[in-house]
Tab-separated table of C-alpha atoms and ligand atoms in Angstrom:
chain	number	residue	atom	x	y	z
A	1	UNK	CA	120.807	119.839	40.649
A	2	UNK	CA	119.705	117.810	37.690
A	3	UNK	CA	121.749	115.567	35.071
A	4	UNK	CA	120.976	117.005	31.904
A	5	UNK	CA	121.986	115.569	28.478
A	6	UNK	CA	122.042	118.423	25.587
A	7	UNK	CA	122.580	117.553	21.899
A	8	UNK	CA	124.007	119.942	19.921
A	9	UNK	CA	123.531	119.471	16.023
A	10	UNK	CA	126.027	120.684	12.994
A	11	UNK	CA	124.621	124.018	12.319
A	12	UNK	CA	124.541	124.561	16.154
A	13	UNK	CA	128.525	124.028	16.206
A	14	UNK	CA	129.044	125.124	12.540
A	15	UNK	CA	131.825	127.689	13.378
A	16	UNK	CA	134.098	128.503	16.177
A	17	UNK	CA	131.739	131.627	17.296
A	18	UNK	CA	128.993	129.174	17.506
A	19	UNK	CA	130.928	126.695	19.514
A	20	UNK	CA	131.656	129.591	22.010
A	21	UNK	CA	128.212	130.473	22.277
A	22	UNK	CA	126.906	126.885	23.118
A	23	UNK	CA	129.988	126.731	25.745
A	24	UNK	CA	128.301	129.786	27.358
A	25	UNK	CA	124.895	128.444	27.371
A	26	UNK	CA	126.408	125.024	28.825
A	27	UNK	CA	128.513	127.164	31.262
A	28	UNK	CA	125.331	129.005	32.726
A	29	UNK	CA	123.363	125.693	33.311
A	30	UNK	CA	126.324	124.050	34.882
A	31	UNK	CA	127.128	127.229	37.232
A	32	UNK	CA	123.241	126.652	38.376
A	33	UNK	CA	124.842	123.383	39.690
A	34	UNK	CA	123.550	120.977	36.991
A	35	UNK	CA	125.595	118.097	35.946
A	36	UNK	CA	125.870	118.416	32.037
A	37	UNK	CA	126.651	116.320	29.290
A	38	UNK	CA	127.152	117.795	25.972
A	39	UNK	CA	126.629	115.752	22.900
A	40	UNK	CA	127.801	117.065	19.765
A	41	UNK	CA	127.665	116.683	15.811
A	42	UNK	CA	130.449	117.336	13.272
A	43	UNK	CA	130.698	120.951	12.232
A	44	UNK	CA	127.904	121.622	9.465
A	45	UNK	CA	129.015	120.284	6.117
A	46	UNK	CA	131.851	118.264	7.603
A	47	UNK	CA	130.430	114.917	7.431
A	48	UNK	CA	129.644	115.429	3.568
A	49	UNK	CA	132.989	116.572	3.028
A	50	UNK	CA	134.470	113.542	4.342
A	51	UNK	CA	132.352	111.526	2.487
A	52	UNK	CA	133.249	113.250	-0.579
A	53	UNK	CA	136.874	112.764	0.048
A	54	UNK	CA	136.302	108.952	0.318
A	55	UNK	CA	134.333	109.158	-2.843
A	56	UNK	CA	137.179	110.780	-4.838
A	57	UNK	CA	139.456	107.751	-3.728
A	58	UNK	CA	137.172	104.776	-4.277
A	59	UNK	CA	133.881	104.465	-5.873
A	60	UNK	CA	133.070	101.789	-3.603
A	61	UNK	CA	134.997	102.491	-0.213
A	62	UNK	CA	135.256	100.033	2.194
A	63	UNK	CA	132.323	100.660	4.868
A	64	UNK	CA	134.832	100.223	7.726
A	65	UNK	CA	137.231	102.739	6.425
A	66	UNK	CA	134.350	105.263	5.828
A	67	UNK	CA	132.983	104.959	9.457
A	68	UNK	CA	136.801	105.634	10.691
A	69	UNK	CA	136.825	108.638	8.527
A	70	UNK	CA	133.561	110.181	9.328
A	71	UNK	CA	133.701	109.872	13.010
A	72	UNK	CA	136.515	112.119	12.786
A	73	UNK	CA	134.063	115.092	12.232
A	74	UNK	CA	132.456	114.658	15.864
A	75	UNK	CA	136.149	114.097	17.234
A	76	UNK	CA	136.952	117.708	16.039
A	77	UNK	CA	133.725	119.181	17.480
A	78	UNK	CA	134.066	117.419	21.037
A	79	UNK	CA	137.714	118.953	21.458
A	80	UNK	CA	136.933	122.393	20.391
A	81	UNK	CA	133.954	122.265	22.624
A	82	UNK	CA	135.790	121.315	25.510
A	83	UNK	CA	138.508	123.916	24.746
A	84	UNK	CA	135.602	126.622	24.748
A	85	UNK	CA	134.556	125.510	28.127
A	86	UNK	CA	138.096	125.482	29.620
A	87	UNK	CA	138.282	129.109	28.213
A	88	UNK	CA	135.593	129.758	30.344
A	89	UNK	CA	136.804	128.260	33.396
A	90	UNK	CA	134.759	125.247	33.038
A	91	UNK	CA	136.437	121.840	33.487
A	92	UNK	CA	135.262	119.872	30.681
A	93	UNK	CA	136.515	116.604	29.242
A	94	UNK	CA	135.878	115.100	25.722
A	95	UNK	CA	134.852	111.435	25.050
A	96	UNK	CA	135.014	110.004	21.698
A	97	UNK	CA	132.333	107.159	21.237
A	98	UNK	CA	135.032	104.068	21.942
A	99	UNK	CA	136.186	106.210	25.126
A	100	UNK	CA	132.859	105.867	26.900
A	101	UNK	CA	132.336	103.379	25.634
A	102	UNK	CA	129.310	103.047	23.291
A	103	UNK	CA	129.311	99.577	22.213
A	104	UNK	CA	127.599	98.715	18.920
A	105	UNK	CA	126.694	95.749	16.340
A	106	UNK	CA	129.298	95.883	13.520
A	107	UNK	CA	127.018	97.012	10.768
A	108	UNK	CA	129.180	99.908	9.577
A	109	UNK	CA	127.128	103.074	8.358
A	110	UNK	CA	124.061	102.204	10.439
A	111	UNK	CA	125.166	100.506	13.637
A	112	UNK	CA	122.867	99.807	16.385
A	113	UNK	CA	123.999	100.724	19.843
A	114	UNK	CA	124.015	97.352	22.216
A	115	UNK	CA	125.501	98.654	25.538
A	116	UNK	CA	126.640	101.991	27.172
A	117	UNK	CA	128.978	101.858	30.338
A	118	UNK	CA	128.219	105.102	32.261
A	119	UNK	CA	130.633	104.753	34.809
A	120	UNK	CA	133.527	106.855	33.427
A	121	UNK	CA	131.187	109.503	32.529
A	122	UNK	CA	129.703	109.370	35.791
A	123	UNK	CA	132.745	109.552	37.610
A	124	UNK	CA	133.848	112.773	35.735
A	125	UNK	CA	130.436	114.490	36.492
A	126	UNK	CA	130.512	113.489	40.038
A	127	UNK	CA	133.859	115.351	40.050
A	128	UNK	CA	132.076	118.369	38.709
A	129	UNK	CA	133.213	118.031	34.905
A	130	UNK	CA	131.185	118.743	32.138
A	131	UNK	CA	131.443	115.935	29.772
A	132	UNK	CA	131.392	116.345	25.974
A	133	UNK	CA	130.626	113.246	23.901
A	134	UNK	CA	131.151	112.843	20.163
A	135	UNK	CA	127.774	111.808	18.602
A	136	UNK	CA	127.027	109.271	15.605
A	137	UNK	CA	129.739	107.026	16.733
A	138	UNK	CA	130.622	103.977	18.800
A	139	UNK	CA	132.836	100.688	18.837
A	140	UNK	CA	132.208	97.038	17.846
A	141	UNK	CA	133.079	93.965	19.360
A	142	UNK	CA	136.195	93.923	17.113
A	143	UNK	CA	137.454	97.471	18.423
A	144	UNK	CA	136.412	98.787	15.077
A	145	UNK	CA	134.733	102.283	14.848
A	146	UNK	CA	131.224	102.441	13.975
A	147	UNK	CA	128.865	105.051	13.061
A	148	UNK	CA	125.052	105.041	13.706
A	149	UNK	CA	123.592	106.314	10.302
A	150	UNK	CA	123.175	110.120	9.289
A	151	UNK	CA	121.727	112.056	11.904
A	152	UNK	CA	122.874	109.731	14.579
A	153	UNK	CA	123.964	112.135	16.956
A	154	UNK	CA	120.369	112.232	18.305
A	155	UNK	CA	120.600	108.691	19.097
A	156	UNK	CA	123.672	109.162	20.909
A	157	UNK	CA	121.983	111.551	23.026
A	158	UNK	CA	119.046	109.745	23.724
A	159	UNK	CA	121.059	106.676	24.430
A	160	UNK	CA	123.348	108.584	26.629
A	161	UNK	CA	120.212	110.310	28.797
A	162	UNK	CA	118.861	106.651	29.199
A	163	UNK	CA	122.214	105.082	30.213
A	164	UNK	CA	122.878	107.819	32.815
A	165	UNK	CA	119.004	108.029	33.863
A	166	UNK	CA	119.273	111.632	32.945
A	167	UNK	CA	116.529	114.036	34.400
A	168	UNK	CA	116.387	115.838	31.088
A	169	UNK	CA	117.214	115.432	27.571
A	170	UNK	CA	117.152	118.268	25.403
A	171	UNK	CA	117.819	118.231	21.449
A	172	UNK	CA	118.935	121.589	20.104
A	173	UNK	CA	118.678	122.132	16.589
A	174	UNK	CA	118.022	125.040	14.199
A	175	UNK	CA	114.253	124.935	14.615
A	176	UNK	CA	112.548	125.870	17.638
A	177	UNK	CA	110.445	122.672	17.840
A	178	UNK	CA	108.172	120.468	15.900
A	179	UNK	CA	105.637	122.407	13.919
A	180	UNK	CA	101.961	121.325	12.551
A	181	UNK	CA	103.225	121.378	9.215
A	182	UNK	CA	106.440	122.838	7.237
A	183	UNK	CA	106.253	126.368	7.776
A	184	UNK	CA	107.928	126.877	4.567
A	185	UNK	CA	104.950	125.720	2.973
A	186	UNK	CA	102.290	126.781	5.685
A	187	UNK	CA	102.539	130.308	6.637
A	188	UNK	CA	100.556	129.712	10.046
A	189	UNK	CA	101.896	126.552	10.876
A	190	UNK	CA	102.378	126.265	14.666
A	191	UNK	CA	104.821	125.051	16.945
A	192	UNK	CA	103.461	121.958	18.865
A	193	UNK	CA	104.065	121.927	22.555
A	194	UNK	CA	103.500	118.307	23.286
A	195	UNK	CA	103.557	115.180	21.063
A	196	UNK	CA	103.737	111.293	22.396
A	197	UNK	CA	106.619	109.185	21.104
A	198	UNK	CA	104.220	107.566	18.752
A	199	UNK	CA	103.256	110.792	16.942
A	200	UNK	CA	106.725	111.746	17.149
A	201	UNK	CA	107.723	108.340	15.204
A	202	UNK	CA	105.033	108.601	12.686
A	203	UNK	CA	105.717	112.175	12.065
A	204	UNK	CA	109.454	111.398	11.482
A	205	UNK	CA	108.797	108.192	9.387
A	206	UNK	CA	106.172	110.332	7.411
A	207	UNK	CA	108.737	113.091	6.293
A	208	UNK	CA	109.214	115.362	9.457
A	209	UNK	CA	112.975	115.872	9.340
A	210	UNK	CA	113.623	117.279	12.907
A	211	UNK	CA	115.157	114.065	14.353
A	212	UNK	CA	116.508	110.758	13.464
A	213	UNK	CA	113.799	107.961	13.463
A	214	UNK	CA	116.116	105.548	15.453
A	215	UNK	CA	116.453	108.000	18.123
A	216	UNK	CA	112.936	108.446	18.538
A	217	UNK	CA	112.747	104.599	18.624
A	218	UNK	CA	115.052	104.519	21.250
A	219	UNK	CA	113.390	107.111	23.304
A	220	UNK	CA	110.246	105.341	23.133
A	221	UNK	CA	111.544	101.951	24.098
A	222	UNK	CA	113.484	103.417	27.196
A	223	UNK	CA	111.013	106.068	27.959
A	224	UNK	CA	113.433	108.936	27.489
A	225	UNK	CA	111.067	112.076	27.384
A	226	UNK	CA	113.241	114.936	25.269
A	227	UNK	CA	112.440	118.330	24.229
A	228	UNK	CA	113.272	119.699	20.862
A	229	UNK	CA	114.644	123.258	20.993
A	230	UNK	CA	116.484	125.953	18.912
A	231	UNK	CA	119.924	127.029	19.815
A	232	UNK	CA	119.447	130.126	18.179
A	233	UNK	CA	116.457	131.278	20.036
A	234	UNK	CA	114.916	131.075	23.194
A	235	UNK	CA	111.449	128.946	23.863
A	236	UNK	CA	110.244	125.791	25.340
A	237	UNK	CA	110.355	123.900	22.169
A	238	UNK	CA	108.451	120.647	21.838
A	239	UNK	CA	108.138	118.072	24.537
A	240	UNK	CA	108.032	114.504	23.464
A	241	UNK	CA	107.037	111.899	25.921
A	242	UNK	CA	105.172	109.162	26.744
A	243	UNK	CA	101.237	109.329	26.295
A	244	UNK	CA	99.538	111.081	29.403
A	245	UNK	CA	95.696	110.379	29.495
A	246	UNK	CA	94.962	113.486	31.450
A	247	UNK	CA	96.624	115.821	28.781
A	248	UNK	CA	94.139	117.543	26.389
A	249	UNK	CA	95.180	116.058	23.036
A	250	UNK	CA	94.060	117.585	19.743
A	251	UNK	CA	92.637	115.282	17.125
A	252	UNK	CA	95.632	115.866	14.634
A	253	UNK	CA	99.121	116.626	15.646
A	254	UNK	CA	100.559	117.570	12.558
A	255	UNK	CA	100.759	117.080	8.520
A	256	UNK	CA	104.012	115.923	6.874
A	257	UNK	CA	104.902	115.251	3.095
A	258	UNK	CA	107.778	113.603	1.195
A	259	UNK	CA	108.365	114.313	-2.288
A	260	UNK	CA	110.715	111.733	-2.963
A	261	UNK	CA	108.772	108.509	-3.497
A	262	UNK	CA	108.050	106.628	-6.548
A	263	UNK	CA	105.298	103.887	-7.198
A	264	UNK	CA	105.908	100.884	-8.811
A	265	UNK	CA	102.602	98.690	-10.163
A	266	UNK	CA	102.644	95.235	-11.384
A	267	UNK	CA	99.608	94.938	-13.429
A	268	UNK	CA	97.783	91.576	-14.534
A	269	UNK	CA	99.306	89.332	-11.899
A	270	UNK	CA	97.580	85.937	-11.682
A	271	UNK	CA	95.496	85.850	-8.232
A	272	UNK	CA	97.090	82.987	-6.397
A	273	UNK	CA	99.147	82.369	-3.073
A	274	UNK	CA	102.617	83.413	-2.995
A	275	UNK	CA	102.490	86.185	-5.279
A	276	UNK	CA	103.002	89.245	-2.967
A	277	UNK	CA	106.073	87.408	-1.602
A	278	UNK	CA	107.422	86.419	-5.000
A	279	UNK	CA	107.292	90.471	-6.038
A	280	UNK	CA	108.568	91.754	-2.777
A	281	UNK	CA	111.244	89.286	-1.632
A	282	UNK	CA	113.643	90.196	-4.503
A	283	UNK	CA	113.041	93.842	-3.331
A	284	UNK	CA	113.686	93.367	0.048
A	285	UNK	CA	116.882	91.218	-0.454
A	286	UNK	CA	118.274	94.069	-2.233
A	287	UNK	CA	117.698	95.994	0.738
A	288	UNK	CA	115.272	98.534	-0.891
A	289	UNK	CA	112.832	100.011	1.597
A	290	UNK	CA	109.361	99.562	0.633
A	291	UNK	CA	106.971	101.703	2.187
A	292	UNK	CA	103.102	101.659	1.033
A	293	UNK	CA	101.739	98.181	-0.375
A	294	UNK	CA	98.235	97.957	-2.049
A	295	UNK	CA	96.893	94.828	-3.545
A	296	UNK	CA	93.501	95.069	-5.172
A	297	UNK	CA	90.982	92.640	-4.982
A	298	UNK	CA	91.168	90.240	-8.083
A	299	UNK	CA	88.867	90.100	-10.736
A	300	UNK	CA	88.994	87.416	-13.522
A	301	UNK	CA	91.644	85.587	-11.401
A	302	UNK	CA	94.010	88.600	-12.094
A	303	UNK	CA	94.791	91.355	-9.750
A	304	UNK	CA	97.216	94.433	-9.450
A	305	UNK	CA	99.772	95.194	-6.824
A	306	UNK	CA	101.426	98.722	-6.065
A	307	UNK	CA	103.974	99.735	-3.829
A	308	UNK	CA	105.983	102.900	-3.022
A	309	UNK	CA	109.467	103.250	-2.548
A	310	UNK	CA	112.438	105.882	-2.630
A	311	UNK	CA	112.571	107.475	-6.167
A	312	UNK	CA	116.445	106.777	-6.061
A	313	UNK	CA	115.411	102.937	-6.047
A	314	UNK	CA	113.214	102.979	-8.992
A	315	UNK	CA	115.355	102.099	-11.810
A	316	UNK	CA	117.050	99.188	-9.734
A	317	UNK	CA	113.649	98.083	-8.755
A	318	UNK	CA	112.088	97.895	-12.205
A	319	UNK	CA	115.279	95.952	-13.304
A	320	UNK	CA	114.860	93.467	-10.583
A	321	UNK	CA	111.256	92.899	-11.412
A	322	UNK	CA	111.266	92.342	-15.163
A	323	UNK	CA	112.179	88.844	-14.927
A	324	UNK	CA	109.950	88.321	-12.092
A	325	UNK	CA	106.831	89.817	-14.060
A	326	UNK	CA	107.814	87.223	-17.084
A	327	UNK	CA	108.143	83.987	-14.554
A	328	UNK	CA	104.753	84.911	-12.868
A	329	UNK	CA	103.155	85.724	-16.342
A	330	UNK	CA	102.037	88.918	-15.271
A	331	UNK	CA	101.107	91.584	-17.625
A	332	UNK	CA	103.462	94.433	-16.918
A	333	UNK	CA	105.624	96.602	-14.376
A	334	UNK	CA	105.512	100.333	-14.583
A	335	UNK	CA	107.321	102.835	-12.494
A	336	UNK	CA	106.073	106.266	-11.699
A	337	UNK	CA	108.397	108.969	-9.995
A	338	UNK	CA	106.056	111.825	-9.874
A	339	UNK	CA	104.389	111.460	-6.479
A	340	UNK	CA	103.905	113.138	-3.170
A	341	UNK	CA	102.905	111.307	-0.100
A	342	UNK	CA	100.985	113.563	2.387
A	343	UNK	CA	100.253	112.213	6.042
A	344	UNK	CA	98.225	113.420	8.805
A	345	UNK	CA	99.072	111.945	12.263
A	346	UNK	CA	97.365	112.256	15.585
A	347	UNK	CA	96.738	110.083	18.594
A	348	UNK	CA	93.193	111.584	18.669
A	349	UNK	CA	92.279	109.301	15.420
A	350	UNK	CA	92.006	106.429	17.898
A	351	UNK	CA	88.920	107.573	19.529
A	352	UNK	CA	87.452	110.069	16.773
A	353	UNK	CA	85.696	108.957	13.677
A	354	UNK	CA	85.634	111.062	10.585
A	355	UNK	CA	89.216	112.295	10.247
A	356	UNK	CA	89.689	110.195	6.994
A	357	UNK	CA	86.346	111.685	5.476
A	358	UNK	CA	87.655	115.171	6.435
A	359	UNK	CA	90.889	114.716	4.750
A	360	UNK	CA	89.369	113.240	1.508
A	361	UNK	CA	86.967	116.232	1.310
A	362	UNK	CA	89.665	118.767	1.710
A	363	UNK	CA	91.631	117.082	-1.253
A	364	UNK	CA	88.643	116.542	-3.444
A	365	UNK	CA	87.622	120.407	-2.817
A	366	UNK	CA	90.972	121.163	-4.320
A	367	UNK	CA	90.249	118.668	-7.363
A	368	UNK	CA	93.546	116.966	-6.303
A	369	UNK	CA	93.370	112.973	-7.078
A	370	UNK	CA	94.134	110.460	-4.504
A	371	UNK	CA	96.247	107.386	-5.637
A	372	UNK	CA	97.173	105.523	-2.733
A	373	UNK	CA	95.699	105.539	0.819
A	374	UNK	CA	97.220	103.768	3.544
A	375	UNK	CA	96.477	103.966	7.352
A	376	UNK	CA	97.826	103.202	10.599
A	377	UNK	CA	96.125	103.394	13.934
A	378	UNK	CA	97.161	107.204	14.197
A	379	UNK	CA	98.155	108.145	10.744
A	380	UNK	CA	96.469	108.430	7.221
A	381	UNK	CA	98.784	108.813	4.351
A	382	UNK	CA	97.609	109.633	0.823
A	383	UNK	CA	99.772	109.897	-2.534
A	384	UNK	CA	99.136	112.510	-5.001
A	385	UNK	CA	100.706	114.204	-7.966
A	386	UNK	CA	103.690	115.909	-6.804
A	387	UNK	CA	102.600	118.982	-8.431
A	388	UNK	CA	99.990	119.494	-5.931
A	389	UNK	CA	102.178	118.633	-2.576
A	390	UNK	CA	102.130	122.388	-1.415
A	391	UNK	CA	98.351	122.785	-2.292
A	392	UNK	CA	97.397	119.621	-0.225
A	393	UNK	CA	99.391	120.418	2.631
A	394	UNK	CA	97.849	123.780	3.065
A	395	UNK	CA	94.398	122.573	2.616
A	396	UNK	CA	94.503	119.851	5.058
A	397	UNK	CA	96.272	122.239	7.721
A	398	UNK	CA	92.914	124.564	7.285
A	399	UNK	CA	90.676	121.762	7.113
A	400	UNK	CA	91.837	120.494	10.474
A	401	UNK	CA	92.510	123.838	11.726
A	402	UNK	CA	95.835	123.222	13.090
A	403	UNK	CA	96.496	127.088	13.101
A	404	UNK	CA	94.896	127.044	16.494
A	405	UNK	CA	95.608	125.249	19.357
A	406	UNK	CA	92.748	122.974	20.215
A	407	UNK	CA	92.186	120.127	22.688
A	408	UNK	CA	89.688	117.104	22.565
A	409	UNK	CA	86.917	117.761	24.731
B	1	LIG	N1	127.370	114.229	11.370
B	1	LIG	C1	126.333	113.352	11.159
B	1	LIG	C2	125.596	113.516	9.997
B	1	LIG	O1	125.433	114.496	9.540
B	1	LIG	C3	125.785	112.873	12.408
B	1	LIG	C4	124.915	113.840	13.069
B	1	LIG	O2	124.666	115.168	12.430
B	1	LIG	O3	123.792	113.592	13.747
B	1	LIG	O4	125.042	112.831	9.845
B	2	MG	MG1	123.489	116.457	10.971
């Protein structure tokens, strides 16, 4: 008998029929004698609909009230899921975040979980009940409802699995696992059987949209192994866990891309201490996320600094930097929003040389110009002209032969 936490995302609970289907699946696991915790998202489209309503009333709605509003999406689903289980003769009980309780800080819209008391849920599980928990929400020290950021149900599931010391954590979604590349771009992309937390973190950070990145951080911090599975098809999905050195690992696990980055370049910056700080501090003060940063070696006491941000932040960033450029006596600041970032990720990179060379050769053979290169221990990212995104991803998938499962000898 195992304690299993299962998460079902918006599409998996997108209609009454789908909710019934999931309830039957949960019933089957429960009948096998497992203790079942089900964490659900709002029905697909619901969170956006609610945000839209707030936007119709107020151009800058209060973050506290927005959280109170959007958290209702998940509250609908827990009740419907519990009712569907009752109809199947399964004793089930719904829990909103505050009923667990899932305690968070007070940063509305992207609150962090601080503490979970598992006793009440545990007592229901011991009594043979299935527990259905609202994802994405919690309560702060002032008793205000908070939410954990878009896609936050993943984090709720992983956090509940950690708090309850679950034997298994299953993330059901609309894809049957994590792929070597986006199957819409690469026809022969393959489902990956196994990834380390680190690889999953880098893949999620570099554009794989399978899971909320915070959920992966949480899983890694508390060592919660989890499986990403399809709620529509049977299969083993992708297991994400701590690195096991006895495991055969491929050199490269996957390739991801993002097409919504923009680049900002400040040219002709006097090369002296404090420059990077003067330029990037106002950007971070404005809560604009900076991704890649490159500074050139100075020539003639002048240097260039380039960084990338989300393209939605481009106008704001340029406006912020105009006065800074004047103050620093730099030449100019220019923006470019036509780029794509392609990343290859794999723990095998640590022990094998030549990965970057293979990557650059594949891109050069297709005549694709690389603009910025940045690396971490297990990831190499490049930015290129957005026009070549698909070509680049396909070329790299081929170059690393990701269509065939391979291990390091
Ligand atoms: N309903 C929330 C959202 O759409 C949380 C989630 O789905 O995980 O972001
Ligand atoms: Mg969602």
